[in-house]
Every structure is written in structure tokens, then in C-alpha cells.
């Protein structure tokens, strides 16, 4: 296979054997799932990034464009966040390019809100919220380094989800989990079970190497947060992996061709399975692979585990994210035990203050003449 070289870009294979490409000067990645290496789309994307970087090189001092340029060149962007997160940020930077020459002193909280709302109107609520979040990160980074005096995006909320909007990545029901595992083709069942029984993110599940499984446990790190995740192998998952088709891929799970899954390939295969199940009324609409993380968090919350434990299971840095993932949990089982213990304790305390003869002894009645006036 002919080696492909593009000036200014590094092209290599990561430790899982997956091809990667990023711009050397800025760390901006090219998504090779969407634009395969060597295709016309790939060279178009490389040219687009090169032109954008060249334009950024002439960014005016004291402008949003210069702040973004400095941030992209710093380790806070190049090293500290995952590749897929950099790609998400870059989508926002591309969107903000028309206002790159706006002076930093012109940015106020009101302007950030207008930018957020406009992005939400043009590209949807979630993108509008992401624009606000990225601006807050960039301005926060700039404030710490003296580029700006304040962070105008601090405290600005995301765009509120409409009450009638479907919940993103909702937990799967027990019936849906069983239906999906029964309908999934043999080569797809292992990666679905990996997410279903461990709560791994889809991207982490498809890239999990064989070497991460040893001595009856899964030992890995979450790609987005780099938080270590150590999980004893669930029995149900072990049984499904044992029955999986043999393959020679370096990853634990493989596609029908015996090669490592790509995130886009898994999404495409999943979409076909889901469509058939929806048509057969076996699953409800809006079922997502990401929802399996919420499913694991919900189940753990319902059987009484605290948010710190759930965060450790899912590889979250904070318990706030764990609480978010398990927010739909039915706590009735936990509350039943709590109320049972509360009832027993109240009875114990009541018994301790009762007279030995049983019952509550009535208060003595004072003679009429001795009552206080």
C-alpha cells in the first residue's frame, strides 16, 4: 500500500492499528471515518484545514480569531483533550470564523447569548449550547493567561430543552435490551454487550484492545476523560464473548469482515438493526448506543449504589456527571429499604419511652382551683 504524505500533516497508526491524521502545527484532526485516507474528500479536508490555519496565522491581535489561534496551539487543546473532543471544538471554531475579527473587548454576556441563540436557530439546540460552552472554555483559558480581563460566557446557560422534545440517549428498558441482543447479528452482539454490561462509551468499546481483557477483568481508560476504568468481567458478557465469531483483529470486537469496528461503521450497522426492531414494535423510538451508558447508570442507582460508585464505573471525573446519567432511575427499591429502616427505628424509639405497663400514661389532671389563671 502506497504511503500517503501531506505537507503539514502527520499520518500514522495508533496503538490499536487505526489510521490517524492531524495537522502538526495546530493538532486539528481529520476524521478518517468520514473522509478515508487517500480519497478526494480527504485531500479536500486537508486543504480546508491548511487554508484555515493560514488565515489564522494572520489573525489580528486582540480579536477572537487570535484568541482561538493561541488556544489551538496550546497543550490545553493539543494534548489535554481527546481527539474527538478537538474535532467537536473545531466545528465551533469553523462556525465562528465569520466573527473572528471581532475585538475581544466587544464580547459581553449579552453578545455571547445572541451568538448562542443564533447558532441554536441555525443548527439546533445542542449545537447552540456547544458554541456557548466552547466560548466559555476559550475565554476562561484566555483570562488565566492575561489575554482578556473577564470571561463573558461564564454563567451563561445552555439553550433549554423543550418540554416535549425527546430525551437524548434515554436509558433502554429491559425488554429493549433483550430484543436487541436477540436480533443483532453474531459479529455485532459482542460490541453491544460490551456497552450494555460495562457502560463503556461506543467509541471506547470499538477501540478496546484484546490486551485490555485479562485475568477475568477489563482494564482500560475512558478515551474522553483518561480516567482509569477497572471492571471485573460480567458473566453475561463473558458468555457472549466466548460465543463470538473468531477474528484476528487487535481489538476485542470486530466487524463482519474481521477488522476493527469504526465508530461510523458501528452506527451504520446499528441503524439497520434498530430500524427493523422499530418496525416490528420491539423497541421504542429514539434508542441510541450512547443510551447504554445511561442504562448502566440507571440500573446501578436503582439498586442503591451512590453517585461516586457510578462515576467510577463509567469513568467520570465528577459525581455530577454520574448524577446526570442516572437521573431517570426509579429509586423506589432503595426508598422501600430506607422507609423500612426508618419505620423500625421509629418503633424502637417509641418503645424506649413507653411505660413498662404498655400504652401511653395519661397526664394528671390538676384540680380546678389550682389551674393557672
mmCIF file of C-alpha atoms in Angstrom:
data_model
loop_
_atom_site.group_PDB
_atom_site.id
_atom_site.type_symbol
_atom_site.label_atom_id
_atom_site.label_comp_id
_atom_site.label_asym_id
_atom_site.label_seq_id
_atom_site.Cartn_x
_atom_site.Cartn_y
_atom_site.Cartn_z
ATOM 1 C CA UNK A 1 0.000 0.000 0.000
ATOM 2 C CA UNK A 2 1.378 3.377 -1.102
ATOM 3 C CA UNK A 3 2.304 5.687 1.746
ATOM 4 C CA UNK A 4 0.333 8.931 1.687
ATOM 5 C CA UNK A 5 2.037 12.153 2.713
ATOM 6 C CA UNK A 6 0.523 15.610 3.007
ATOM 7 C CA UNK A 7 2.700 18.574 3.883
ATOM 8 C CA UNK A 8 1.971 19.860 7.374
ATOM 9 C CA UNK A 9 0.072 16.743 8.461
ATOM 10 C CA UNK A 10 1.115 13.692 10.454
ATOM 11 C CA UNK A 11 -0.360 10.384 9.255
ATOM 12 C CA UNK A 12 0.161 7.294 11.400
ATOM 13 C CA UNK A 13 -1.480 4.270 13.010
ATOM 14 C CA UNK A 14 -2.348 4.390 16.687
ATOM 15 C CA UNK A 15 -1.711 1.593 19.191
ATOM 16 C CA UNK A 16 -4.898 -0.135 18.047
ATOM 17 C CA UNK A 17 -3.793 -0.151 14.423
ATOM 18 C CA UNK A 18 -6.311 2.533 13.428
ATOM 19 C CA UNK A 19 -5.097 5.199 10.952
ATOM 20 C CA UNK A 20 -4.964 8.730 12.319
ATOM 21 C CA UNK A 21 -4.177 12.106 10.797
ATOM 22 C CA UNK A 22 -3.750 15.549 12.325
ATOM 23 C CA UNK A 23 -2.295 18.916 11.427
ATOM 24 C CA UNK A 24 1.137 19.185 13.026
ATOM 25 C CA UNK A 25 1.064 22.871 13.920
ATOM 26 C CA UNK A 26 -2.387 23.010 15.486
ATOM 27 C CA UNK A 27 -3.273 19.424 16.375
ATOM 28 C CA UNK A 28 -6.513 19.630 14.369
ATOM 29 C CA UNK A 29 -7.549 16.077 13.373
ATOM 30 C CA UNK A 30 -9.052 14.787 10.151
ATOM 31 C CA UNK A 31 -11.860 12.305 10.763
ATOM 32 C CA UNK A 32 -10.748 9.356 8.639
ATOM 33 C CA UNK A 33 -14.068 7.599 9.243
ATOM 34 C CA UNK A 34 -15.846 10.351 7.326
ATOM 35 C CA UNK A 35 -13.038 11.164 4.888
ATOM 36 C CA UNK A 36 -10.998 7.949 4.316
ATOM 37 C CA UNK A 37 -7.273 8.326 3.798
ATOM 38 C CA UNK A 38 -6.323 8.948 0.171
ATOM 39 C CA UNK A 39 -9.799 9.825 -1.078
ATOM 40 C CA UNK A 40 -10.740 13.090 -2.759
ATOM 41 C CA UNK A 41 -12.717 14.009 0.355
ATOM 42 C CA UNK A 42 -9.583 13.514 2.471
ATOM 43 C CA UNK A 43 -7.449 15.861 0.349
ATOM 44 C CA UNK A 44 -10.280 18.420 0.289
ATOM 45 C CA UNK A 45 -10.453 18.368 4.088
ATOM 46 C CA UNK A 46 -6.665 18.678 4.366
ATOM 47 C CA UNK A 47 -6.728 21.672 2.036
ATOM 48 C CA UNK A 48 -9.567 23.248 4.025
ATOM 49 C CA UNK A 49 -7.663 22.927 7.301
ATOM 50 C CA UNK A 50 -4.480 24.225 5.704
ATOM 51 C CA UNK A 51 -6.270 27.289 4.339
ATOM 52 C CA UNK A 52 -7.948 27.922 7.671
ATOM 53 C CA UNK A 53 -4.645 27.698 9.530
ATOM 54 C CA UNK A 54 -3.057 30.059 7.047
ATOM 55 C CA UNK A 55 -5.884 32.523 7.608
ATOM 56 C CA UNK A 56 -5.472 32.094 11.355
ATOM 57 C CA UNK A 57 -1.775 32.882 11.059
ATOM 58 C CA UNK A 58 -2.740 36.401 10.012
ATOM 59 C CA UNK A 59 -5.353 36.822 12.749
ATOM 60 C CA UNK A 60 -5.468 40.334 14.104
ATOM 61 C CA UNK A 61 -4.142 40.901 17.624
ATOM 62 C CA UNK A 62 -6.806 41.421 20.267
ATOM 63 C CA UNK A 63 -9.510 39.582 18.322
ATOM 64 C CA UNK A 64 -11.463 36.380 18.835
ATOM 65 C CA UNK A 65 -9.537 34.821 15.957
ATOM 66 C CA UNK A 66 -6.213 35.447 17.669
ATOM 67 C CA UNK A 67 -7.512 34.066 20.984
ATOM 68 C CA UNK A 68 -8.717 30.894 19.251
ATOM 69 C CA UNK A 69 -5.405 30.587 17.389
ATOM 70 C CA UNK A 70 -3.411 30.831 20.625
ATOM 71 C CA UNK A 71 -5.689 28.337 22.338
ATOM 72 C CA UNK A 72 -5.398 25.809 19.488
ATOM 73 C CA UNK A 73 -1.607 25.980 19.648
ATOM 74 C CA UNK A 74 -1.544 25.344 23.420
ATOM 75 C CA UNK A 75 -1.369 21.927 25.095
ATOM 76 C CA UNK A 76 -4.765 22.638 26.634
ATOM 77 C CA UNK A 77 -6.156 21.910 23.163
ATOM 78 C CA UNK A 78 -3.459 19.805 21.515
ATOM 79 C CA UNK A 79 -2.818 17.368 24.375
ATOM 80 C CA UNK A 80 -5.255 17.685 27.267
ATOM 81 C CA UNK A 81 -8.453 16.774 25.431
ATOM 82 C CA UNK A 82 -9.347 13.744 23.338
ATOM 83 C CA UNK A 83 -9.177 13.756 19.560
ATOM 84 C CA UNK A 84 -12.934 13.537 19.104
ATOM 85 C CA UNK A 85 -13.402 16.477 21.512
ATOM 86 C CA UNK A 86 -10.918 18.516 19.473
ATOM 87 C CA UNK A 87 -12.981 17.725 16.397
ATOM 88 C CA UNK A 88 -16.137 18.967 18.146
ATOM 89 C CA UNK A 89 -14.373 22.166 19.195
ATOM 90 C CA UNK A 90 -13.116 22.662 15.654
ATOM 91 C CA UNK A 91 -16.687 22.559 14.353
ATOM 92 C CA UNK A 92 -17.416 25.506 16.626
ATOM 93 C CA UNK A 93 -14.264 27.343 15.551
ATOM 94 C CA UNK A 94 -15.299 26.897 11.918
ATOM 95 C CA UNK A 95 -18.737 28.272 12.711
ATOM 96 C CA UNK A 96 -17.247 31.322 14.475
ATOM 97 C CA UNK A 97 -14.868 32.171 11.630
ATOM 98 C CA UNK A 98 -17.112 34.969 10.223
ATOM 99 C CA UNK A 99 -16.729 36.900 13.508
ATOM 100 C CA UNK A 100 -13.036 36.079 14.024
ATOM 101 C CA UNK A 101 -12.028 39.735 13.603
ATOM 102 C CA UNK A 102 -14.335 40.914 16.402
ATOM 103 C CA UNK A 103 -12.363 42.673 19.144
ATOM 104 C CA UNK A 104 -12.203 40.792 22.432
ATOM 105 C CA UNK A 105 -13.329 43.930 24.236
ATOM 106 C CA UNK A 106 -16.615 43.788 22.320
ATOM 107 C CA UNK A 107 -17.651 40.490 23.860
ATOM 108 C CA UNK A 108 -20.194 40.812 26.642
ATOM 109 C CA UNK A 109 -22.533 38.341 28.259
ATOM 110 C CA UNK A 110 -25.351 39.717 26.110
ATOM 111 C CA UNK A 111 -23.321 39.137 22.922
ATOM 112 C CA UNK A 112 -22.496 35.568 23.962
ATOM 113 C CA UNK A 113 -26.213 34.908 24.459
ATOM 114 C CA UNK A 114 -27.020 36.291 20.999
ATOM 115 C CA UNK A 115 -24.295 34.130 19.419
ATOM 116 C CA UNK A 116 -25.612 31.078 21.297
ATOM 117 C CA UNK A 117 -29.201 31.690 20.251
ATOM 118 C CA UNK A 118 -28.314 32.306 16.610
ATOM 119 C CA UNK A 119 -26.292 29.084 16.468
ATOM 120 C CA UNK A 120 -29.218 27.239 18.064
ATOM 121 C CA UNK A 121 -31.638 28.612 15.482
ATOM 122 C CA UNK A 122 -29.385 27.726 12.547
ATOM 123 C CA UNK A 123 -28.023 24.346 13.643
ATOM 124 C CA UNK A 124 -30.116 23.158 16.533
ATOM 125 C CA UNK A 125 -30.312 23.488 20.293
ATOM 126 C CA UNK A 126 -27.404 21.185 21.117
ATOM 127 C CA UNK A 127 -25.006 22.960 18.752
ATOM 128 C CA UNK A 128 -26.035 26.334 20.154
ATOM 129 C CA UNK A 129 -25.237 25.103 23.650
ATOM 130 C CA UNK A 130 -21.907 23.702 22.455
ATOM 131 C CA UNK A 131 -20.969 27.087 20.946
ATOM 132 C CA UNK A 132 -21.606 28.698 24.330
ATOM 133 C CA UNK A 133 -19.570 26.024 26.125
ATOM 134 C CA UNK A 134 -16.571 26.295 23.793
ATOM 135 C CA UNK A 135 -16.568 30.095 24.020
ATOM 136 C CA UNK A 136 -16.589 29.794 27.813
ATOM 137 C CA UNK A 137 -13.627 27.401 27.697
ATOM 138 C CA UNK A 138 -11.621 29.588 25.311
ATOM 139 C CA UNK A 139 -12.323 32.830 27.198
ATOM 140 C CA UNK A 140 -11.604 31.088 30.512
ATOM 141 C CA UNK A 141 -8.268 29.895 29.130
ATOM 142 C CA UNK A 142 -7.520 33.408 27.866
ATOM 143 C CA UNK A 143 -8.405 35.051 31.179
ATOM 144 C CA UNK A 144 -5.963 32.846 33.070
ATOM 145 C CA UNK A 145 -3.181 33.923 30.687
ATOM 146 C CA UNK A 146 -3.937 37.626 30.522
ATOM 147 C CA UNK A 147 -5.477 37.775 27.026
ATOM 148 C CA UNK A 148 -8.795 39.017 28.439
ATOM 149 C CA UNK A 149 -9.815 40.519 31.763
ATOM 150 C CA UNK A 150 -13.017 38.536 32.157
ATOM 151 C CA UNK A 151 -14.895 35.540 30.782
ATOM 152 C CA UNK A 152 -18.132 36.926 29.285
ATOM 153 C CA UNK A 153 -19.517 33.407 28.732
ATOM 154 C CA UNK A 154 -19.200 32.424 32.379
ATOM 155 C CA UNK A 155 -22.579 31.699 33.900
ATOM 156 C CA UNK A 156 -24.406 31.682 30.556
ATOM 157 C CA UNK A 157 -26.710 28.685 30.420
ATOM 158 C CA UNK A 158 -27.282 26.334 27.549
ATOM 159 C CA UNK A 159 -30.417 26.501 25.438
ATOM 160 C CA UNK A 160 -33.233 24.927 27.406
ATOM 161 C CA UNK A 161 -34.629 21.717 26.013
ATOM 162 C CA UNK A 162 -38.315 21.990 25.056
ATOM 163 C CA UNK A 163 -40.560 20.023 27.379
ATOM 164 C CA UNK A 164 -41.973 17.989 24.505
ATOM 165 C CA UNK A 165 -38.555 17.199 22.984
ATOM 166 C CA UNK A 166 -37.473 13.547 23.153
ATOM 167 C CA UNK A 167 -34.784 12.865 25.740
ATOM 168 C CA UNK A 168 -31.362 12.353 24.237
ATOM 169 C CA UNK A 169 -29.733 8.985 24.969
ATOM 170 C CA UNK A 170 -32.529 7.738 27.192
ATOM 171 C CA UNK A 171 -31.971 4.503 29.171
ATOM 172 C CA UNK A 172 -33.001 1.254 27.493
ATOM 173 C CA UNK A 173 -35.745 -0.848 29.038
ATOM 174 C CA UNK A 174 -35.126 -4.489 29.999
ATOM 175 C CA UNK A 175 -37.347 -5.574 27.119
ATOM 176 C CA UNK A 176 -35.362 -3.465 24.638
ATOM 177 C CA UNK A 177 -32.035 -4.878 25.775
ATOM 178 C CA UNK A 178 -33.248 -8.436 25.317
ATOM 179 C CA UNK A 179 -34.800 -7.667 21.935
ATOM 180 C CA UNK A 180 -31.622 -6.030 20.597
ATOM 181 C CA UNK A 181 -29.328 -8.851 21.707
ATOM 182 C CA UNK A 182 -31.675 -11.415 20.167
ATOM 183 C CA UNK A 183 -31.889 -9.574 16.838
ATOM 184 C CA UNK A 184 -28.247 -8.464 16.472
ATOM 185 C CA UNK A 185 -26.046 -10.480 14.081
ATOM 186 C CA UNK A 186 -23.340 -12.596 15.780
ATOM 187 C CA UNK A 187 -20.461 -10.246 14.912
ATOM 188 C CA UNK A 188 -22.327 -7.251 16.349
ATOM 189 C CA UNK A 189 -23.519 -8.863 19.572
ATOM 190 C CA UNK A 190 -20.120 -8.644 21.386
ATOM 191 C CA UNK A 191 -19.713 -4.878 20.985
ATOM 192 C CA UNK A 192 -23.336 -4.273 22.007
ATOM 193 C CA UNK A 193 -22.909 -6.496 25.067
ATOM 194 C CA UNK A 194 -19.661 -4.735 25.962
ATOM 195 C CA UNK A 195 -21.515 -1.426 26.195
ATOM 196 C CA UNK A 196 -24.605 -2.996 27.742
ATOM 197 C CA UNK A 197 -22.854 -4.719 30.661
ATOM 198 C CA UNK A 198 -19.995 -2.282 31.349
ATOM 199 C CA UNK A 199 -21.280 1.151 30.332
ATOM 200 C CA UNK A 200 -18.346 1.813 28.009
ATOM 201 C CA UNK A 201 -18.788 4.662 25.561
ATOM 202 C CA UNK A 202 -19.341 3.466 21.943
ATOM 203 C CA UNK A 203 -16.003 4.923 20.840
ATOM 204 C CA UNK A 204 -14.187 3.212 23.714
ATOM 205 C CA UNK A 205 -15.986 -0.071 23.043
ATOM 206 C CA UNK A 206 -14.986 -0.286 19.372
ATOM 207 C CA UNK A 207 -11.346 0.605 20.118
ATOM 208 C CA UNK A 208 -10.900 -1.622 23.203
ATOM 209 C CA UNK A 209 -7.837 -3.830 22.504
ATOM 210 C CA UNK A 210 -7.710 -7.530 23.279
ATOM 211 C CA UNK A 211 -4.937 -6.814 25.776
ATOM 212 C CA UNK A 212 -7.354 -4.835 27.937
ATOM 213 C CA UNK A 213 -9.043 -8.109 28.930
ATOM 214 C CA UNK A 214 -7.026 -10.393 31.144
ATOM 215 C CA UNK A 215 -7.342 -12.350 34.373
ATOM 216 C CA UNK A 216 -11.115 -12.050 34.274
ATOM 217 C CA UNK A 217 -11.246 -8.268 34.197
ATOM 218 C CA UNK A 218 -11.332 -5.302 31.816
ATOM 219 C CA UNK A 219 -8.586 -2.777 32.474
ATOM 220 C CA UNK A 220 -8.740 0.370 30.341
ATOM 221 C CA UNK A 221 -9.169 4.144 30.346
ATOM 222 C CA UNK A 222 -12.051 6.233 29.134
ATOM 223 C CA UNK A 223 -10.949 7.942 25.946
ATOM 224 C CA UNK A 224 -12.585 11.281 26.685
ATOM 225 C CA UNK A 225 -11.522 11.803 30.301
ATOM 226 C CA UNK A 226 -8.494 9.459 30.508
ATOM 227 C CA UNK A 227 -9.935 8.198 33.802
ATOM 228 C CA UNK A 228 -8.914 4.570 34.539
ATOM 229 C CA UNK A 229 -11.739 2.034 34.352
ATOM 230 C CA UNK A 230 -11.321 -1.360 36.014
ATOM 231 C CA UNK A 231 -14.240 -3.766 35.655
ATOM 232 C CA UNK A 232 -14.406 -7.462 36.604
ATOM 233 C CA UNK A 233 -15.766 -9.350 33.596
ATOM 234 C CA UNK A 234 -19.568 -9.685 33.916
ATOM 235 C CA UNK A 235 -20.646 -13.299 33.488
ATOM 236 C CA UNK A 236 -23.225 -12.476 30.784
ATOM 237 C CA UNK A 237 -20.646 -10.533 28.776
ATOM 238 C CA UNK A 238 -18.078 -13.313 29.133
ATOM 239 C CA UNK A 239 -20.560 -15.841 27.733
ATOM 240 C CA UNK A 240 -21.327 -13.656 24.697
ATOM 241 C CA UNK A 241 -17.632 -13.041 24.004
ATOM 242 C CA UNK A 242 -16.954 -16.782 24.224
ATOM 243 C CA UNK A 243 -19.576 -17.440 21.520
ATOM 244 C CA UNK A 244 -18.409 -14.605 19.258
ATOM 245 C CA UNK A 245 -17.095 -15.319 15.743
ATOM 246 C CA UNK A 246 -13.327 -15.792 15.627
ATOM 247 C CA UNK A 247 -11.280 -12.928 14.180
ATOM 248 C CA UNK A 248 -7.686 -11.714 14.070
ATOM 249 C CA UNK A 249 -8.288 -8.023 14.777
ATOM 250 C CA UNK A 250 -6.235 -6.452 17.571
ATOM 251 C CA UNK A 251 -9.449 -5.118 19.090
ATOM 252 C CA UNK A 252 -11.708 -7.215 21.294
ATOM 253 C CA UNK A 253 -14.690 -6.787 18.954
ATOM 254 C CA UNK A 254 -14.638 -6.881 15.166
ATOM 255 C CA UNK A 255 -16.884 -6.166 12.220
ATOM 256 C CA UNK A 256 -18.301 -8.801 9.866
ATOM 257 C CA UNK A 257 -15.040 -8.603 7.877
ATOM 258 C CA UNK A 258 -12.977 -9.442 10.956
ATOM 259 C CA UNK A 259 -11.492 -5.941 11.083
ATOM 260 C CA UNK A 260 -11.749 -3.432 13.939
ATOM 261 C CA UNK A 261 -15.023 -1.578 14.105
ATOM 262 C CA UNK A 262 -15.049 2.118 13.316
ATOM 263 C CA UNK A 263 -17.463 4.371 15.170
ATOM 264 C CA UNK A 264 -19.241 5.304 11.932
ATOM 265 C CA UNK A 265 -19.377 1.665 10.812
ATOM 266 C CA UNK A 266 -20.982 0.603 14.067
ATOM 267 C CA UNK A 267 -23.507 3.433 13.872
ATOM 268 C CA UNK A 268 -24.483 2.408 10.331
ATOM 269 C CA UNK A 269 -24.908 -1.268 11.294
ATOM 270 C CA UNK A 270 -26.835 -0.315 14.422
ATOM 271 C CA UNK A 271 -29.185 1.937 12.425
ATOM 272 C CA UNK A 272 -30.257 -1.039 10.284
ATOM 273 C CA UNK A 273 -30.889 -3.277 13.291
ATOM 274 C CA UNK A 274 -32.795 -0.549 15.114
ATOM 275 C CA UNK A 275 -34.985 0.232 12.088
ATOM 276 C CA UNK A 276 -36.126 -3.392 11.838
ATOM 277 C CA UNK A 277 -36.878 -3.563 15.565
ATOM 278 C CA UNK A 278 -38.821 -0.301 15.469
ATOM 279 C CA UNK A 279 -40.873 -1.589 12.545
ATOM 280 C CA UNK A 280 -41.636 -4.774 14.485
ATOM 281 C CA UNK A 281 -42.571 -2.700 17.570
ATOM 282 C CA UNK A 282 -39.882 -4.479 19.599
ATOM 283 C CA UNK A 283 -38.272 -1.218 20.713
ATOM 284 C CA UNK A 284 -39.459 2.343 21.159
ATOM 285 C CA UNK A 285 -38.088 5.187 19.085
ATOM 286 C CA UNK A 286 -35.014 7.255 19.981
ATOM 287 C CA UNK A 287 -32.909 4.292 21.094
ATOM 288 C CA UNK A 288 -29.191 5.172 20.924
ATOM 289 C CA UNK A 289 -25.963 3.331 21.635
ATOM 290 C CA UNK A 290 -24.905 6.150 23.957
ATOM 291 C CA UNK A 291 -28.086 5.416 25.892
ATOM 292 C CA UNK A 292 -26.491 2.196 27.166
ATOM 293 C CA UNK A 293 -24.232 4.291 29.425
ATOM 294 C CA UNK A 294 -27.338 5.902 30.873
ATOM 295 C CA UNK A 295 -28.856 2.423 31.212
ATOM 296 C CA UNK A 296 -25.965 1.124 33.310
ATOM 297 C CA UNK A 297 -26.003 4.253 35.492
ATOM 298 C CA UNK A 298 -29.768 3.966 35.961
ATOM 299 C CA UNK A 299 -29.635 0.301 36.974
ATOM 300 C CA UNK A 300 -26.823 0.947 39.456
ATOM 301 C CA UNK A 301 -28.766 3.840 41.008
ATOM 302 C CA UNK A 302 -31.914 1.747 41.279
ATOM 303 C CA UNK A 303 -30.145 -0.999 43.228
ATOM 304 C CA UNK A 304 -28.729 1.528 45.659
ATOM 305 C CA UNK A 305 -25.213 2.479 44.515
ATOM 306 C CA UNK A 306 -24.141 6.059 45.166
ATOM 307 C CA UNK A 307 -23.067 8.610 42.562
ATOM 308 C CA UNK A 308 -19.350 8.198 43.348
ATOM 309 C CA UNK A 309 -19.529 4.480 42.592
ATOM 310 C CA UNK A 310 -21.452 5.123 39.380
ATOM 311 C CA UNK A 311 -18.865 7.730 38.348
ATOM 312 C CA UNK A 312 -16.057 5.212 38.905
ATOM 313 C CA UNK A 313 -17.897 2.618 36.812
ATOM 314 C CA UNK A 314 -18.426 4.996 33.898
ATOM 315 C CA UNK A 315 -15.051 6.734 34.058
ATOM 316 C CA UNK A 316 -16.426 10.146 35.044
ATOM 317 C CA UNK A 317 -14.252 12.644 36.878
ATOM 318 C CA UNK A 318 -17.132 14.130 38.860
ATOM 319 C CA UNK A 319 -20.181 12.749 40.638
ATOM 320 C CA UNK A 320 -22.230 15.460 38.934
ATOM 321 C CA UNK A 321 -21.975 13.624 35.621
ATOM 322 C CA UNK A 322 -22.911 10.356 37.314
ATOM 323 C CA UNK A 323 -25.983 12.026 38.777
ATOM 324 C CA UNK A 324 -26.880 13.308 35.320
ATOM 325 C CA UNK A 325 -26.579 9.865 33.756
ATOM 326 C CA UNK A 326 -28.705 8.208 36.462
ATOM 327 C CA UNK A 327 -31.298 10.970 36.800
ATOM 328 C CA UNK A 328 -34.120 8.779 35.462
ATOM 329 C CA UNK A 329 -33.509 5.976 37.933
ATOM 330 C CA UNK A 330 -36.514 4.560 39.771
ATOM 331 C CA UNK A 331 -35.363 4.845 43.371
ATOM 332 C CA UNK A 332 -38.400 3.015 44.719
ATOM 333 C CA UNK A 333 -36.427 -0.120 45.638
ATOM 334 C CA UNK A 334 -33.884 1.923 47.565
ATOM 335 C CA UNK A 335 -36.586 4.037 49.192
ATOM 336 C CA UNK A 336 -38.507 0.914 50.226
ATOM 337 C CA UNK A 337 -35.497 -0.221 52.239
ATOM 338 C CA UNK A 338 -34.992 3.282 53.618
ATOM 339 C CA UNK A 339 -38.607 3.575 54.778
ATOM 340 C CA UNK A 340 -38.475 0.072 56.259
ATOM 341 C CA UNK A 341 -35.432 1.029 58.335
ATOM 342 C CA UNK A 342 -36.990 4.373 59.282
ATOM 343 C CA UNK A 343 -40.194 2.665 60.422
ATOM 344 C CA UNK A 344 -38.247 0.153 62.514
ATOM 345 C CA UNK A 345 -36.187 2.914 64.118
ATOM 346 C CA UNK A 346 -39.279 4.988 64.980
ATOM 347 C CA UNK A 347 -40.884 1.936 66.584
ATOM 348 C CA UNK A 348 -37.702 1.238 68.583
ATOM 349 C CA UNK A 349 -37.520 4.787 69.867
ATOM 350 C CA UNK A 350 -41.218 4.850 70.719
ATOM 351 C CA UNK A 351 -40.907 1.621 72.685
ATOM 352 C CA UNK A 352 -37.973 3.016 74.651
ATOM 353 C CA UNK A 353 -40.036 5.874 76.078
ATOM 354 C CA UNK A 354 -43.243 3.927 76.792
ATOM 355 C CA UNK A 355 -44.067 2.991 80.440
ATOM 356 C CA UNK A 356 -43.374 -0.633 81.318
ATOM 357 C CA UNK A 357 -47.089 -1.350 81.625
ATOM 358 C CA UNK A 358 -47.583 -0.578 77.969
ATOM 359 C CA UNK A 359 -49.553 2.184 76.416
ATOM 360 C CA UNK A 360 -49.160 5.910 76.939
ATOM 361 C CA UNK A 361 -49.810 7.052 80.506
ATOM 362 C CA UNK A 362 -52.293 9.990 80.586
ATOM 363 C CA UNK A 363 -51.181 13.290 82.089
ATOM 364 C CA UNK A 364 -52.501 14.057 85.600
ATOM 365 C CA UNK A 365 -55.452 16.437 85.723
ATOM 366 C CA UNK A 366 -54.958 19.392 88.023
ATOM 367 C CA UNK A 367 -57.735 20.392 90.414
ATOM 368 C CA UNK A 368 -59.854 23.242 89.112
ATOM 369 C CA UNK A 369 -58.698 25.656 91.772
ATOM 370 C CA UNK A 370 -55.001 25.104 91.096
ATOM 371 C CA UNK A 371 -55.096 25.912 87.415
ATOM 372 C CA UNK A 372 -53.160 28.961 86.347
ATOM 373 C CA UNK A 373 -55.304 31.936 85.585
#
